[in-house]
Amino acid sequence: MLDATRSPLHPIARDTLLAALDEGWADPRRLHREGRRARLLLDRARESVAASIGARPDELSFHPSAEHALLAGVRGLAHARRRTGSRVVTSAVDRQVLLDEAYAVDPGSAPLPVDRDGRVNPASVAASLAEETPAVLVALQQANGEVGTSQPVADVHSVCRSAAVPLLVDATASLGRVDPPRAYDALVGDAATVAGPPVGVLTVRTGTRFDLPGPRWEPEHGREPADPWVPLALAAAEAWQQAEAARAAEAESARELVDRIRAAARAVPDVEVVGDPVDRLPHVVTFSALYVDGESIVDALDREHGLAVASGSACTSSRLEPSHVLAAMGALTHGNVRVTLPLAAVAPHREVEVDRLCRALPGVIADLRSRLGVDDL
Amino acid sequence: MCDATDKAPDLDARGLKCPLPVIRLARIARAADPGTVLLALADDPAAEADIPAWARMRGHTVTLERRGAHTAYRIVVG
């Protein structure tokens, strides 16, 4: 399995979840023994995640998904500054949910362009913040989950500081896989990235103006209408804690495996490896093969080699549009293969699968090209 | 922008999905001399990323112009 945007639960997170089904099932708002126990466990989960990512428990909230956490972050920062304006600065490689939200509040604002590696230039953020229409926040990824490229978070945060505009860092593809960012005003992570359940967390730095529109809610520092299900929060906390403990060795091993895939893909004629080769996530790699459609590659790897990979090509998704990330980078969108390595803890045989992928690639692509009659192009 | 606007398209790939527009275009470009100007029409959204990416990989230059439901591509063979 080489498509780990969702993966099996980390075995220890799984044990934690199972134990929590008995211990933490109750409504943490109830005053009886079971309710108090669930509250205690939820507090512990919050403290644990905060410790894993270098935040404070009173800054951190659990959300039903990473997308919910991103939207809560954007809306809370934007509403708090509604007297200033409404424009949200995004980049062309941001997650669709963020781009849609930025468009909804200001259809006139366009995401910032990126370079061939998918990187945002801090100078273009500064230029955007100097525009006449005031911006209420900047959203930036720590690293892109499709192509792996890291963004200059610290530099962009300085730019934001100078303009007195808050920075929301989308670390949904990175948190737990690389060093947590230090320079941010709000930070979003996804436990699924570290083999936890798909639970989102949002951290808003103390002192950052944050106010969600609508009625006042109690749960999760007023950021959610309901408390999280405590067993899920505990499993998410466990996943981050395990990821943190194993991170250095895990990242080194993932980086080495991704380097093997990059080398194997580059060796195939007319295949472009996309994204920064060095300053990137350790566990993500994508490449595109000219003249081949992504669906056929994914299908051939699955049927003939038992390998599960993803693709950003249009024909492989339910939509007609190809990956907006590849398009923004000027990369080929057809013939695309995307690998997201699962943690070694949930995929002990991942090295074997990576080597199988590397061996299979030249033949799979040559075969498809020969069937299409494009060998001579 | 497209000074090849008025000539008949060398490739009408409207209705074709990726990667077919690029493959058809590559076939035509392969047979053309350097400096030849080709006009192609396509309405697959992926072509807007893929035709320029292919041109870059093959050393051609391309400009594109959106015309309502489809896009016109002017390719100078490199």
Short mmCIF file of C-alpha atoms in Angstrom, two decimals:
data_model
loop_
_atom_site.label_atom_id
_atom_site.label_comp_id
_atom_site.label_asym_id
_atom_site.label_seq_id
_atom_site.Cartn_x
_atom_site.Cartn_y
_atom_site.Cartn_z
CA MET A 1 0.00 0.00 0.00
CA LEU A 2 1.74 3.16 -1.23
CA ASP A 3 -1.22 5.56 -1.01
CA ALA A 4 -1.29 6.49 2.66
CA THR A 5 -3.30 9.70 2.83
CA ARG A 6 -5.43 7.24 4.77
CA SER A 7 -3.75 4.16 6.21
CA PRO A 8 -4.49 1.41 8.70
CA LEU A 9 -4.31 2.72 12.27
CA HIS A 10 -0.96 2.62 14.02
CA PRO A 11 -1.13 -0.59 16.10
CA ILE A 12 -0.71 1.32 19.37
CA ALA A 13 -3.30 3.94 18.35
CA ARG A 14 -5.58 1.00 17.56
CA ASP A 15 -5.03 -0.46 21.06
CA THR A 16 -5.71 2.98 22.55
CA LEU A 17 -8.91 3.29 20.54
CA LEU A 18 -10.13 -0.14 21.62
CA ALA A 19 -9.37 0.55 25.29
CA ALA A 20 -11.03 3.96 25.03
CA LEU A 21 -14.23 2.36 23.75
CA ASP A 22 -14.66 0.98 27.28
CA GLU A 23 -13.16 3.90 29.23
CA GLY A 24 -14.08 7.02 27.30
CA TRP A 25 -17.46 6.42 25.67
CA ALA A 26 -19.37 8.89 27.84
CA ASP A 27 -20.40 12.48 27.15
CA PRO A 28 -17.58 14.56 28.64
CA ARG A 29 -20.12 17.22 29.69
CA ARG A 30 -21.95 14.90 32.11
CA LEU A 31 -21.25 15.20 35.81
CA HIS A 32 -21.47 11.50 36.67
CA ARG A 33 -18.45 9.27 37.10
CA GLU A 34 -18.37 8.09 33.46
CA GLY A 35 -18.74 11.63 32.16
CA ARG A 36 -15.96 12.91 34.39
CA ARG A 37 -13.72 10.08 33.27
CA ALA A 38 -14.37 10.91 29.62
CA ARG A 39 -13.59 14.59 30.34
CA LEU A 40 -10.34 13.64 32.01
CA LEU A 41 -9.35 11.48 29.02
CA LEU A 42 -10.24 14.26 26.57
CA ASP A 43 -8.11 16.71 28.56
CA ARG A 44 -5.28 14.20 28.46
CA ALA A 45 -5.62 13.74 24.71
CA ARG A 46 -5.46 17.51 24.25
CA GLU A 47 -2.37 17.84 26.46
CA SER A 48 -0.72 14.99 24.58
CA VAL A 49 -1.28 16.42 21.10
CA ALA A 50 -0.23 19.88 22.30
CA ALA A 51 3.01 18.40 23.67
CA SER A 52 3.63 16.46 20.42
CA ILE A 53 3.31 19.53 18.23
CA GLY A 54 4.73 22.17 20.57
CA ALA A 55 1.50 24.03 21.35
CA ARG A 56 -0.49 24.79 24.52
CA PRO A 57 -3.56 22.70 25.40
CA ASP A 58 -5.72 25.83 25.74
CA GLU A 59 -4.79 26.76 22.14
CA LEU A 60 -5.75 23.41 20.65
CA SER A 61 -9.12 22.07 19.51
CA PHE A 62 -10.24 18.76 17.99
CA HIS A 63 -12.38 18.76 14.83
CA PRO A 64 -14.29 16.06 12.93
CA SER A 65 -11.80 16.26 10.03
CA ALA A 66 -8.81 18.24 8.82
CA GLU A 67 -11.14 20.12 6.45
CA HIS A 68 -13.39 21.16 9.36
CA ALA A 69 -10.31 22.36 11.23
CA LEU A 70 -9.08 24.37 8.22
CA LEU A 71 -12.47 26.02 7.76
CA ALA A 72 -12.79 26.82 11.47
CA GLY A 73 -9.30 28.37 11.35
CA VAL A 74 -10.03 30.52 8.30
CA ARG A 75 -13.47 31.62 9.49
CA GLY A 76 -12.33 32.40 13.03
CA LEU A 77 -9.35 34.50 11.90
CA ALA A 78 -11.34 36.23 9.15
CA HIS A 79 -14.42 37.03 11.26
CA ALA A 80 -12.27 38.50 14.04
CA ARG A 81 -10.92 40.98 11.47
CA ARG A 82 -14.16 41.59 9.59
CA ARG A 83 -13.92 45.35 10.13
CA THR A 84 -10.66 45.32 8.17
CA GLY A 85 -12.00 43.36 5.20
CA SER A 86 -12.60 39.84 3.99
CA ARG A 87 -9.84 38.90 1.53
CA VAL A 88 -8.05 35.62 2.25
CA VAL A 89 -4.62 35.19 0.63
CA THR A 90 -4.08 31.63 -0.60
CA SER A 91 -1.70 30.01 -3.05
CA ALA A 92 -2.48 28.01 -6.19
CA VAL A 93 -1.36 24.74 -4.57
CA ASP A 94 -3.56 25.07 -1.47
CA ARG A 95 -6.15 22.43 -0.69
CA GLN A 96 -9.37 22.81 -2.62
CA VAL A 97 -11.40 23.44 0.54
CA LEU A 98 -9.27 26.52 1.29
CA LEU A 99 -9.40 27.80 -2.29
CA ASP A 100 -13.19 27.39 -2.31
CA GLU A 101 -13.52 29.25 1.00
CA ALA A 102 -11.29 32.12 -0.17
CA TYR A 103 -13.31 32.36 -3.38
CA ALA A 104 -16.60 32.31 -1.49
CA VAL A 105 -15.68 35.31 0.68
CA ASP A 106 -14.07 37.24 -2.19
CA PRO A 107 -14.64 35.98 -5.77
CA GLY A 108 -12.27 38.70 -7.00
CA SER A 109 -9.19 37.35 -5.25
CA ALA A 110 -6.92 34.94 -7.14
CA PRO A 111 -4.57 32.49 -5.39
CA LEU A 112 -0.88 33.41 -5.52
CA PRO A 113 1.13 31.68 -8.27
CA VAL A 114 3.85 29.14 -7.49
CA ASP A 115 7.12 28.29 -9.24
CA ARG A 116 7.90 25.07 -11.13
CA ASP A 117 8.59 23.30 -7.83
CA GLY A 118 5.26 24.48 -6.40
CA ARG A 119 6.78 27.04 -4.05
CA VAL A 120 5.28 30.39 -3.07
CA ASN A 121 7.60 33.39 -3.18
CA PRO A 122 7.45 35.39 0.10
CA ALA A 123 7.82 38.55 -2.01
CA SER A 124 4.54 37.76 -3.77
CA VAL A 125 2.86 37.41 -0.36
CA ALA A 126 4.27 40.81 0.61
CA ALA A 127 3.02 42.30 -2.67
CA SER A 128 -0.42 40.81 -2.11
CA LEU A 129 -0.59 42.22 1.42
CA ALA A 130 0.34 45.65 0.07
CA GLU A 131 -2.64 45.66 -2.31
CA GLU A 132 -5.41 48.16 -1.81
CA THR A 133 -8.04 45.59 -0.79
CA PRO A 134 -7.01 44.66 2.75
CA ALA A 135 -6.30 41.00 3.53
CA VAL A 136 -7.55 39.43 6.75
CA LEU A 137 -5.31 36.39 6.73
CA VAL A 138 -2.73 34.43 4.77
CA ALA A 139 -3.01 30.66 4.40
CA LEU A 140 0.15 28.71 3.58
CA GLN A 141 0.99 25.02 3.58
CA GLN A 142 3.94 23.75 5.55
CA ALA A 143 4.36 21.32 2.65
CA ASN A 144 2.18 20.15 -0.20
CA GLY A 145 0.64 16.71 0.22
CA GLU A 146 0.57 15.95 -3.51
CA VAL A 147 4.07 16.93 -4.59
CA GLY A 148 5.88 17.23 -1.24
CA THR A 149 7.39 20.70 -1.73
CA SER A 150 7.96 22.65 1.52
CA GLN A 151 6.91 26.28 1.73
CA PRO A 152 9.00 29.10 3.23
CA VAL A 153 6.82 29.29 6.36
CA ALA A 154 9.22 31.31 8.51
CA ASP A 155 9.83 33.92 5.80
CA VAL A 156 6.13 34.25 5.01
CA HIS A 157 5.39 34.58 8.73
CA SER A 158 7.82 37.52 8.96
CA VAL A 159 6.08 39.12 5.98
CA CYS A 160 2.72 38.62 7.71
CA ARG A 161 4.07 40.01 10.99
CA SER A 162 5.25 43.17 9.26
CA ALA A 163 1.81 43.64 7.71
CA ALA A 164 0.01 42.69 10.97
CA VAL A 165 -1.93 39.94 9.18
CA PRO A 166 -2.25 36.49 10.79
CA LEU A 167 -0.76 33.39 9.12
CA LEU A 168 -2.65 30.08 9.09
CA VAL A 169 -0.32 27.16 8.38
CA ASP A 170 -1.93 24.12 6.78
CA ALA A 171 0.22 21.30 8.11
CA THR A 172 -2.32 18.60 7.32
CA ALA A 173 0.14 16.67 5.13
CA SER A 174 3.20 17.28 7.30
CA LEU A 175 2.45 17.47 11.02
CA GLY A 176 4.10 14.45 12.65
CA ARG A 177 6.20 13.64 9.55
CA VAL A 178 8.60 16.61 9.83
CA ASP A 179 9.57 19.11 12.56
CA PRO A 180 6.44 21.02 13.57
CA PRO A 181 6.50 24.64 12.36
CA ARG A 182 7.20 27.32 14.97
CA ALA A 183 6.23 30.39 12.96
CA TYR A 184 2.45 30.60 12.74
CA ASP A 185 -0.61 32.21 14.25
CA ALA A 186 -2.88 29.24 13.56
CA LEU A 187 -1.89 25.68 12.67
CA VAL A 188 -3.93 22.76 11.35
CA GLY A 189 -2.97 19.09 11.40
CA ASP A 190 -4.55 15.76 10.44
CA ALA A 191 -4.04 12.64 12.56
CA ALA A 192 -4.54 10.46 9.44
CA THR A 193 -1.13 11.71 8.24
CA VAL A 194 0.46 9.76 11.11
CA ALA A 195 -1.72 6.63 10.91
CA GLY A 196 -4.31 7.97 13.31
CA PRO A 197 -8.03 8.34 12.65
CA PRO A 198 -8.96 11.21 10.31
CA VAL A 199 -9.29 13.79 13.10
CA GLY A 200 -8.35 17.45 12.57
CA VAL A 201 -6.68 19.69 15.13
CA LEU A 202 -6.49 23.47 15.12
CA THR A 203 -4.07 25.48 17.24
CA VAL A 204 -4.58 29.22 17.57
CA ARG A 205 -1.71 31.01 19.27
CA THR A 206 -2.60 32.84 22.46
CA GLY A 207 -3.11 36.53 21.69
CA THR A 208 -4.27 35.94 18.11
CA ARG A 209 -7.66 37.53 17.46
CA PHE A 210 -10.08 34.67 16.78
CA ASP A 211 -13.87 34.83 16.66
CA LEU A 212 -16.16 32.50 14.76
CA PRO A 213 -19.34 33.94 13.24
CA GLY A 214 -22.69 32.78 14.58
CA PRO A 215 -23.87 31.78 18.05
CA ARG A 216 -21.41 31.11 20.86
CA TRP A 217 -20.50 27.45 21.24
CA GLU A 218 -19.07 25.79 24.34
CA PRO A 219 -17.12 22.78 23.06
CA GLU A 220 -13.52 22.95 21.89
CA HIS A 221 -12.85 26.55 23.02
CA GLY A 222 -16.01 27.61 21.17
CA ARG A 223 -14.78 26.27 17.83
CA GLU A 224 -17.16 23.30 17.41
CA PRO A 225 -20.89 22.82 18.08
CA ALA A 226 -20.21 19.43 19.71
CA ASP A 227 -17.57 17.70 21.78
CA PRO A 228 -15.38 15.20 19.94
CA TRP A 229 -15.93 11.50 20.47
CA VAL A 230 -13.32 10.91 23.17
CA PRO A 231 -12.01 7.54 21.86
CA LEU A 232 -11.16 9.16 18.50
CA ALA A 233 -9.37 12.09 20.17
CA LEU A 234 -7.36 9.63 22.26
CA ALA A 235 -6.40 7.53 19.23
CA ALA A 236 -5.36 10.70 17.37
CA ALA A 237 -3.22 11.79 20.33
CA GLU A 238 -1.61 8.34 20.51
CA ALA A 239 -0.82 8.41 16.78
CA TRP A 240 0.97 11.77 17.07
CA GLN A 241 2.82 10.66 20.17
CA GLN A 242 4.03 7.49 18.45
CA ALA A 243 4.95 9.44 15.31
CA GLU A 244 6.94 11.95 17.37
CA ALA A 245 8.87 9.19 19.15
CA ALA A 246 9.80 7.46 15.87
CA ARG A 247 10.06 10.55 13.68
CA ALA A 248 13.79 10.94 13.05
CA ALA A 249 14.35 7.33 11.99
CA GLU A 250 11.01 7.13 10.15
CA ALA A 251 11.71 10.28 8.12
CA GLU A 252 15.23 9.17 7.24
CA SER A 253 13.99 5.80 6.02
CA ALA A 254 11.07 7.33 4.08
CA ARG A 255 13.39 9.85 2.45
CA GLU A 256 15.71 7.10 1.29
CA LEU A 257 12.80 5.11 -0.19
CA VAL A 258 11.41 8.19 -1.94
CA ASP A 259 14.88 8.86 -3.38
CA ARG A 260 14.81 5.35 -4.87
CA ILE A 261 11.42 6.03 -6.49
CA ARG A 262 12.61 9.39 -7.81
CA ALA A 263 15.68 7.79 -9.37
CA ALA A 264 13.67 4.94 -10.91
CA ALA A 265 11.08 7.33 -12.36
CA ARG A 266 13.72 9.70 -13.73
CA ALA A 267 15.39 6.79 -15.53
CA VAL A 268 12.25 6.15 -17.61
CA PRO A 269 12.24 8.24 -20.83
CA ASP A 270 9.91 11.26 -20.81
CA VAL A 271 8.97 10.92 -17.17
CA GLU A 272 9.17 14.07 -15.08
CA VAL A 273 9.49 13.89 -11.30
CA VAL A 274 7.53 16.81 -9.89
CA GLY A 275 8.31 18.92 -6.80
CA ASP A 276 11.44 20.06 -4.98
CA PRO A 277 13.99 17.23 -4.88
CA VAL A 278 15.44 18.23 -1.50
CA ASP A 279 13.28 20.66 0.48
CA ARG A 280 10.23 18.42 0.68
CA LEU A 281 8.17 15.99 2.74
CA PRO A 282 10.09 12.78 3.35
CA HIS A 283 7.24 10.44 2.41
CA VAL A 284 5.61 11.95 -0.71
CA VAL A 285 6.67 11.70 -4.34
CA THR A 286 4.88 12.25 -7.63
CA PHE A 287 5.85 11.95 -11.29
CA SER A 288 4.17 12.14 -14.68
CA ALA A 289 4.74 10.04 -17.80
CA LEU A 290 4.23 11.74 -21.15
CA TYR A 291 1.52 10.31 -23.47
CA VAL A 292 0.14 7.84 -20.92
CA ASP A 293 -3.09 8.22 -18.99
CA GLY A 294 -2.92 8.05 -15.21
CA GLU A 295 -5.81 5.65 -14.88
CA SER A 296 -4.01 3.01 -16.98
CA ILE A 297 -0.83 3.25 -14.87
CA VAL A 298 -2.74 3.02 -11.58
CA ASP A 299 -4.71 0.08 -12.96
CA ALA A 300 -1.67 -1.77 -14.32
CA LEU A 301 0.29 -1.33 -11.07
CA ASP A 302 -2.71 -2.58 -9.10
CA ARG A 303 -3.69 -5.55 -11.31
CA GLU A 304 -0.28 -6.73 -12.51
CA HIS A 305 1.87 -5.85 -9.51
CA GLY A 306 -0.47 -5.56 -6.51
CA LEU A 307 0.66 -1.98 -5.85
CA ALA A 308 -1.78 0.70 -4.65
CA VAL A 309 -0.81 4.21 -5.78
CA ALA A 310 -2.75 7.45 -6.32
CA SER A 311 -2.84 9.83 -9.28
CA GLY A 312 -3.56 13.50 -9.90
CA SER A 313 -4.65 12.88 -13.49
CA ALA A 314 -8.15 13.94 -14.49
CA CYS A 315 -9.29 10.52 -15.65
CA THR A 316 -8.51 8.95 -12.27
CA SER A 317 -10.67 11.23 -10.18
CA SER A 318 -14.41 11.59 -10.21
CA ARG A 319 -13.93 15.10 -11.59
CA LEU A 320 -13.02 16.10 -15.10
CA GLU A 321 -10.42 18.55 -13.86
CA PRO A 322 -6.89 17.30 -13.26
CA SER A 323 -4.96 18.12 -10.08
CA HIS A 324 -4.92 21.90 -9.66
CA VAL A 325 -1.54 21.52 -7.96
CA LEU A 326 0.15 19.93 -10.98
CA ALA A 327 -1.53 22.44 -13.31
CA ALA A 328 -0.34 25.41 -11.19
CA MET A 329 3.23 24.10 -11.36
CA GLY A 330 3.17 23.76 -15.14
CA ALA A 331 3.65 19.99 -14.77
CA LEU A 332 2.11 17.31 -16.93
CA THR A 333 -1.20 16.30 -15.41
CA HIS A 334 -1.68 13.12 -17.42
CA GLY A 335 0.24 9.94 -16.70
CA ASN A 336 0.55 10.99 -13.09
CA VAL A 337 1.47 8.68 -10.23
CA ARG A 338 1.50 9.79 -6.61
CA VAL A 339 3.06 7.83 -3.77
CA THR A 340 2.37 8.63 -0.12
CA LEU A 341 4.39 6.23 2.01
CA PRO A 342 2.60 4.80 5.03
CA LEU A 343 4.52 4.88 8.31
CA ALA A 344 6.84 1.89 8.67
CA ALA A 345 4.88 1.05 11.83
CA VAL A 346 1.78 0.19 9.77
CA ALA A 347 3.56 -1.06 6.65
CA PRO A 348 6.56 -3.14 7.71
CA HIS A 349 7.01 -4.34 4.11
CA ARG A 350 6.96 -0.93 2.48
CA GLU A 351 10.57 -1.21 1.33
CA VAL A 352 9.72 -4.39 -0.59
CA GLU A 353 6.78 -2.62 -2.23
CA VAL A 354 8.89 0.41 -3.13
CA ASP A 355 11.48 -1.81 -4.80
CA ARG A 356 8.72 -3.66 -6.64
CA LEU A 357 7.37 -0.32 -7.87
CA CYS A 358 10.82 0.76 -9.04
CA ARG A 359 11.28 -2.48 -10.97
CA ALA A 360 7.77 -2.43 -12.45
CA LEU A 361 7.73 1.19 -13.66
CA PRO A 362 9.84 1.00 -16.85
CA GLY A 363 7.90 -2.01 -18.15
CA VAL A 364 4.45 -0.69 -17.25
CA ILE A 365 5.05 2.66 -18.95
CA ALA A 366 6.77 1.14 -22.01
CA ASP A 367 3.91 -1.33 -22.39
CA LEU A 368 1.22 1.35 -22.22
CA ARG A 369 3.09 3.56 -24.68
CA SER A 370 3.53 0.72 -27.10
CA ARG A 371 -0.19 -0.10 -26.92
CA LEU A 372 -0.97 3.56 -27.69
CA GLY A 373 1.54 3.56 -30.54
CA VAL A 374 3.41 6.57 -29.16
CA ASP A 375 6.91 5.07 -28.90
CA ASP A 376 8.23 7.28 -31.67
CA LEU A 377 6.85 10.59 -30.39
CA MET B 1 -2.38 37.01 -29.24
CA CYS B 2 -3.04 34.10 -31.61
CA ASP B 3 -1.96 35.36 -35.01
CA ALA B 4 -2.82 31.92 -36.39
CA THR B 5 -6.43 32.61 -35.43
CA ASP B 6 -7.78 32.82 -38.92
CA LYS B 7 -6.11 29.79 -40.42
CA ALA B 8 -7.80 26.39 -40.32
CA PRO B 9 -6.71 24.39 -37.28
CA ASP B 10 -4.03 21.78 -37.86
CA LEU B 11 -5.67 19.77 -35.09
CA ASP B 12 -9.23 19.92 -33.82
CA ALA B 13 -9.05 17.88 -30.63
CA ARG B 14 -12.36 19.10 -29.24
CA GLY B 15 -14.17 16.23 -27.55
CA LEU B 16 -10.94 14.28 -26.96
CA LYS B 17 -9.77 13.57 -23.41
CA CYS B 18 -6.22 13.56 -22.03
CA PRO B 19 -3.73 12.40 -23.16
CA LEU B 20 -5.17 12.15 -26.70
CA PRO B 21 -4.95 15.86 -27.65
CA VAL B 22 -1.24 15.85 -26.73
CA ILE B 23 -0.58 12.61 -28.60
CA ARG B 24 -2.29 13.86 -31.78
CA LEU B 25 -0.46 17.16 -31.56
CA ALA B 26 2.89 15.43 -30.99
CA ARG B 27 2.35 13.37 -34.12
CA ILE B 28 1.74 16.48 -36.22
CA ALA B 29 4.63 18.40 -34.64
CA ARG B 30 7.02 15.50 -35.27
CA ALA B 31 6.41 15.71 -38.99
CA ALA B 32 6.75 19.52 -39.07
CA ASP B 33 9.91 21.53 -39.70
CA PRO B 34 11.32 23.76 -36.94
CA GLY B 35 9.67 27.16 -37.03
CA THR B 36 6.36 25.80 -38.31
CA VAL B 37 3.35 27.38 -36.63
CA LEU B 38 0.57 24.96 -35.68
CA LEU B 39 -2.94 25.79 -34.50
CA ALA B 40 -4.77 23.31 -32.29
CA LEU B 41 -8.17 23.45 -30.62
CA ALA B 42 -9.06 21.45 -27.50
CA ASP B 43 -11.74 21.58 -24.83
CA ASP B 44 -10.35 19.09 -22.31
CA PRO B 45 -9.41 21.14 -19.21
CA ALA B 46 -6.29 18.98 -18.73
CA ALA B 47 -4.96 20.11 -22.13
CA GLU B 48 -4.40 23.63 -20.75
CA ALA B 49 -1.74 22.23 -18.46
CA ASP B 50 -0.58 19.36 -20.63
CA ILE B 51 -0.02 21.02 -24.02
CA PRO B 52 2.31 23.69 -22.53
CA ALA B 53 4.08 21.02 -20.42
CA TRP B 54 4.60 18.80 -23.48
CA ALA B 55 5.84 21.82 -25.49
CA ARG B 56 8.34 22.63 -22.75
CA MET B 57 9.62 19.02 -22.73
CA ARG B 58 10.00 19.02 -26.54
CA GLY B 59 11.41 22.54 -26.96
CA HIS B 60 8.35 24.01 -28.70
CA THR B 61 6.80 27.31 -27.67
CA VAL B 62 3.08 27.66 -27.10
CA THR B 63 0.60 30.44 -26.46
CA LEU B 64 -3.01 29.77 -25.61
CA GLU B 65 -6.21 31.70 -25.95
CA ARG B 66 -9.51 30.81 -24.32
CA ARG B 67 -12.42 30.97 -26.72
CA GLY B 68 -15.55 30.25 -24.72
CA ALA B 69 -16.00 26.51 -24.49
CA HIS B 70 -12.61 25.61 -25.95
CA THR B 71 -9.02 26.81 -26.00
CA ALA B 72 -6.87 27.61 -29.04
CA TYR B 73 -3.17 26.69 -28.90
CA ARG B 74 -0.57 28.25 -31.16
CA ILE B 75 2.56 26.13 -31.25
CA VAL B 76 5.86 27.15 -32.80
CA VAL B 77 7.75 23.94 -33.48
CA GLY B 78 11.24 24.07 -31.94
#
